[in-house]
Amino acid sequence: QYVRPAEKKLAKTCFIITFEDGWQLRYSDRLLMGKVYVVPIDGLASVPMFAELGPEALDVSEDEFRARIKQYRGAIKNVLTNHKFIAGIGNAYSDEILFEAGIAPFRKRTEMSDDDVGALHTAIHKTMDRSIPIVTAKFAEGLDYTEWRDHLKVHRKGGGKNKDEGRCPRCGTHITEISPNQRVTSWCRTCQK
C-alpha cells in the first residue's frame, strides 16, 4: 500500500517505509510467505532468485512462449506458476488462465497439443488484460486483499452453501476445489480437459 500514515494498517503489515513527505509504503503479507529486500538499483542481481526470473507474462511473444514451455514437464498449473518459466502468474491467476484456455490444471504439459499451447498464451493475455485494470482500481481504493478477487471466474468459487452457488459461469457445473499443499486449485471438470 502507498498511503498516508493515518490510514488503517492492513492485517499482517510486516514492513513500513515512511517517506519525507509523510506518505508510507507498507508491505502486508497475509500468508507470511514473502520477503523484502532493500538494495540499490545496481544491486538487484544480489537478490535471491531475481536473476532466475523468466520474462514477465505479458512481455512474452507466442513464439518465445512456445520455445520456453518445451523445457518444462509436469502439471500445467505448476508450469504456469514457476517463475523461472514466466514471471507474474500466481496461484489464483493460473486457475483463471487455465479456465479461459479450457485446460485442466493437472494435465501434463507434455500431453498438450500445439493448439493448446497457443490457447494458453492467448488466455494469459486475455485474463491479465481484463484483470489488471480491475485490481489496479481496487488497490487504489485501498480495499482489503480479499476484496480484489470478486472479478475472478473460478478461483475460490467452489463449495457454495446452496445448490446454486459455486457454479461454472460457462456451463453451470459445480466448480471443483481442492487444496493440495495448502494451495487452492479451482476448475470446471466439464469445461476444462
XYZ file of C-alpha atoms in Angstrom:
193
model
C 0.000 0.000 0.000
C 1.095 3.566 -0.642
C -0.906 5.560 1.938
C -0.996 8.395 4.445
C 0.096 7.370 7.972
C -3.448 7.850 9.324
C -4.733 5.093 7.027
C -5.619 1.935 8.936
C -2.958 -0.751 8.649
C -3.919 -3.975 6.956
C -3.647 -7.163 8.958
C -0.208 -8.744 8.751
C 1.547 -5.486 7.850
C 5.176 -6.519 8.112
C 7.163 -3.605 6.780
C 6.652 0.173 6.530
C 8.819 2.802 4.850
C 7.901 6.402 5.695
C 8.984 8.989 3.138
C 9.957 12.617 3.821
C 6.555 13.843 2.597
C 4.843 11.649 5.207
C 3.435 9.047 2.833
C 4.104 5.415 3.665
C 4.860 2.343 1.623
C 3.502 -0.663 3.527
C 4.046 -4.320 2.870
C 1.279 -6.613 4.085
C 1.728 -10.359 3.776
C -1.437 -12.233 4.696
C 0.237 -15.624 4.300
C 3.581 -14.548 5.813
C 5.424 -16.121 2.906
C 7.031 -13.072 1.296
C 10.372 -11.361 1.731
C 11.533 -7.768 1.369
C 14.982 -6.818 0.096
C 16.265 -3.248 0.130
C 19.131 -2.873 -2.325
C 20.472 -0.146 -4.606
C 19.306 -0.394 -8.214
C 22.672 -1.777 -9.304
C 22.405 -4.498 -6.651
C 19.294 -6.243 -7.976
C 21.327 -9.254 -9.076
C 22.169 -9.880 -5.416
C 18.520 -10.541 -4.545
C 17.999 -14.315 -4.347
C 16.089 -15.712 -7.333
C 15.789 -12.293 -9.033
C 18.285 -13.230 -11.731
C 16.450 -16.532 -12.284
C 13.067 -14.960 -13.074
C 11.657 -15.578 -16.505
C 10.226 -12.751 -18.577
C 7.023 -11.021 -17.464
C 3.940 -12.925 -18.584
C 2.620 -10.143 -20.822
C 6.004 -9.492 -22.444
C 6.410 -12.968 -23.975
C 5.601 -13.409 -27.662
C 3.781 -16.572 -28.682
C 6.929 -17.935 -30.357
C 9.021 -17.328 -27.236
C 6.252 -18.813 -25.074
C 6.223 -21.971 -27.210
C 10.011 -22.297 -27.012
C 10.134 -21.730 -23.247
C 7.278 -24.092 -22.359
C 9.002 -27.037 -24.086
C 11.618 -27.008 -21.309
C 9.059 -27.905 -18.627
C 7.255 -31.087 -17.668
C 4.585 -31.898 -15.141
C 1.176 -30.446 -14.371
C 0.490 -27.317 -16.406
C -0.627 -25.350 -13.343
C 2.815 -25.924 -11.793
C 4.487 -24.838 -15.035
C 2.452 -21.607 -15.125
C 3.293 -20.716 -11.513
C 7.006 -21.475 -11.956
C 8.554 -18.003 -12.100
C 11.591 -19.339 -13.942
C 9.259 -20.103 -16.870
C 7.480 -16.746 -16.846
C 7.115 -14.276 -14.012
C 3.941 -12.780 -12.663
C 1.440 -15.646 -12.578
C 0.413 -16.811 -9.136
C -1.971 -19.424 -7.855
C -5.265 -17.578 -8.419
C -4.461 -16.330 -11.906
C -3.166 -19.725 -13.005
C -6.668 -21.086 -12.248
C -8.254 -18.240 -14.208
C -5.904 -18.616 -17.188
C -6.439 -22.365 -17.367
C -10.214 -21.861 -17.202
C -10.029 -19.326 -20.033
C -7.957 -21.771 -22.121
C -10.174 -24.771 -21.278
C -7.226 -26.755 -19.897
C -7.388 -28.813 -16.694
C -4.803 -27.786 -14.057
C -3.332 -31.260 -13.566
C -2.945 -32.017 -17.258
C 0.662 -32.742 -18.149
C 2.395 -30.133 -20.260
C 3.753 -32.945 -22.440
C 0.161 -34.011 -23.286
C -0.780 -30.597 -24.669
C -1.191 -30.021 -28.414
C 0.206 -27.033 -30.308
C -3.322 -25.586 -30.326
C -3.486 -25.960 -26.525
C -0.207 -24.068 -26.123
C -1.485 -21.281 -28.390
C -4.762 -21.136 -26.452
C -2.818 -20.927 -23.196
C -0.734 -17.994 -24.446
C -3.886 -16.210 -25.624
C -5.612 -16.927 -22.293
C -2.729 -15.364 -20.347
C -3.139 -12.111 -22.242
C -6.931 -12.130 -22.150
C -7.068 -12.888 -18.408
C -4.374 -10.437 -17.368
C -5.586 -7.655 -19.682
C -9.044 -7.992 -18.112
C -7.804 -8.304 -14.520
C -5.015 -5.737 -14.223
C -7.265 -2.640 -14.552
C -9.729 -4.107 -12.039
C -7.056 -4.921 -9.464
C -5.317 -1.578 -10.034
C -8.571 0.281 -9.329
C -9.291 -1.806 -6.226
C -5.750 -1.274 -4.966
C -6.158 2.487 -5.401
C -9.352 2.323 -3.330
C -7.365 0.714 -0.512
C -9.555 -2.371 -0.444
C -8.503 -5.418 1.524
C -6.699 -8.122 -0.436
C -9.698 -10.480 -0.267
C -11.921 -7.888 -1.966
C -9.668 -7.879 -5.027
C -10.890 -11.336 -6.008
C -14.550 -10.616 -6.811
C -13.854 -10.493 -10.555
C -12.385 -14.000 -10.724
C -14.458 -16.608 -12.546
C -13.373 -19.884 -10.898
C -10.665 -19.395 -8.281
C -12.202 -19.995 -4.834
C -15.683 -20.088 -6.357
C -16.336 -23.741 -5.464
C -18.027 -25.093 -2.376
C -21.128 -22.914 -2.331
C -23.567 -23.255 0.561
C -26.547 -23.920 -1.666
C -27.052 -25.735 -4.944
C -26.891 -22.532 -6.995
C -23.550 -21.282 -5.644
C -20.129 -22.284 -6.891
C -21.131 -22.993 -10.466
C -19.134 -22.603 -13.659
C -20.044 -19.347 -15.444
C -19.947 -21.204 -18.799
C -21.764 -24.492 -18.272
C -23.266 -24.399 -14.772
C -21.328 -27.415 -13.439
C -20.182 -27.097 -9.831
C -16.628 -25.776 -9.583
C -14.245 -28.382 -8.163
C -11.905 -27.109 -5.489
C -9.050 -28.945 -3.799
C -6.170 -27.755 -1.641
C -3.027 -29.809 -2.190
C -0.119 -28.366 -0.204
C -2.404 -25.644 1.208
C -2.791 -24.108 -2.257
C -6.365 -23.903 -3.525
C -6.926 -25.142 -7.057
C -10.328 -24.447 -8.632
C -11.583 -25.676 -12.006
C -14.565 -26.871 -14.015
C -14.424 -30.598 -14.747
C -16.725 -30.105 -17.751
C -15.125 -27.101 -19.483
C -11.500 -27.916 -18.736
C -9.902 -31.004 -20.269
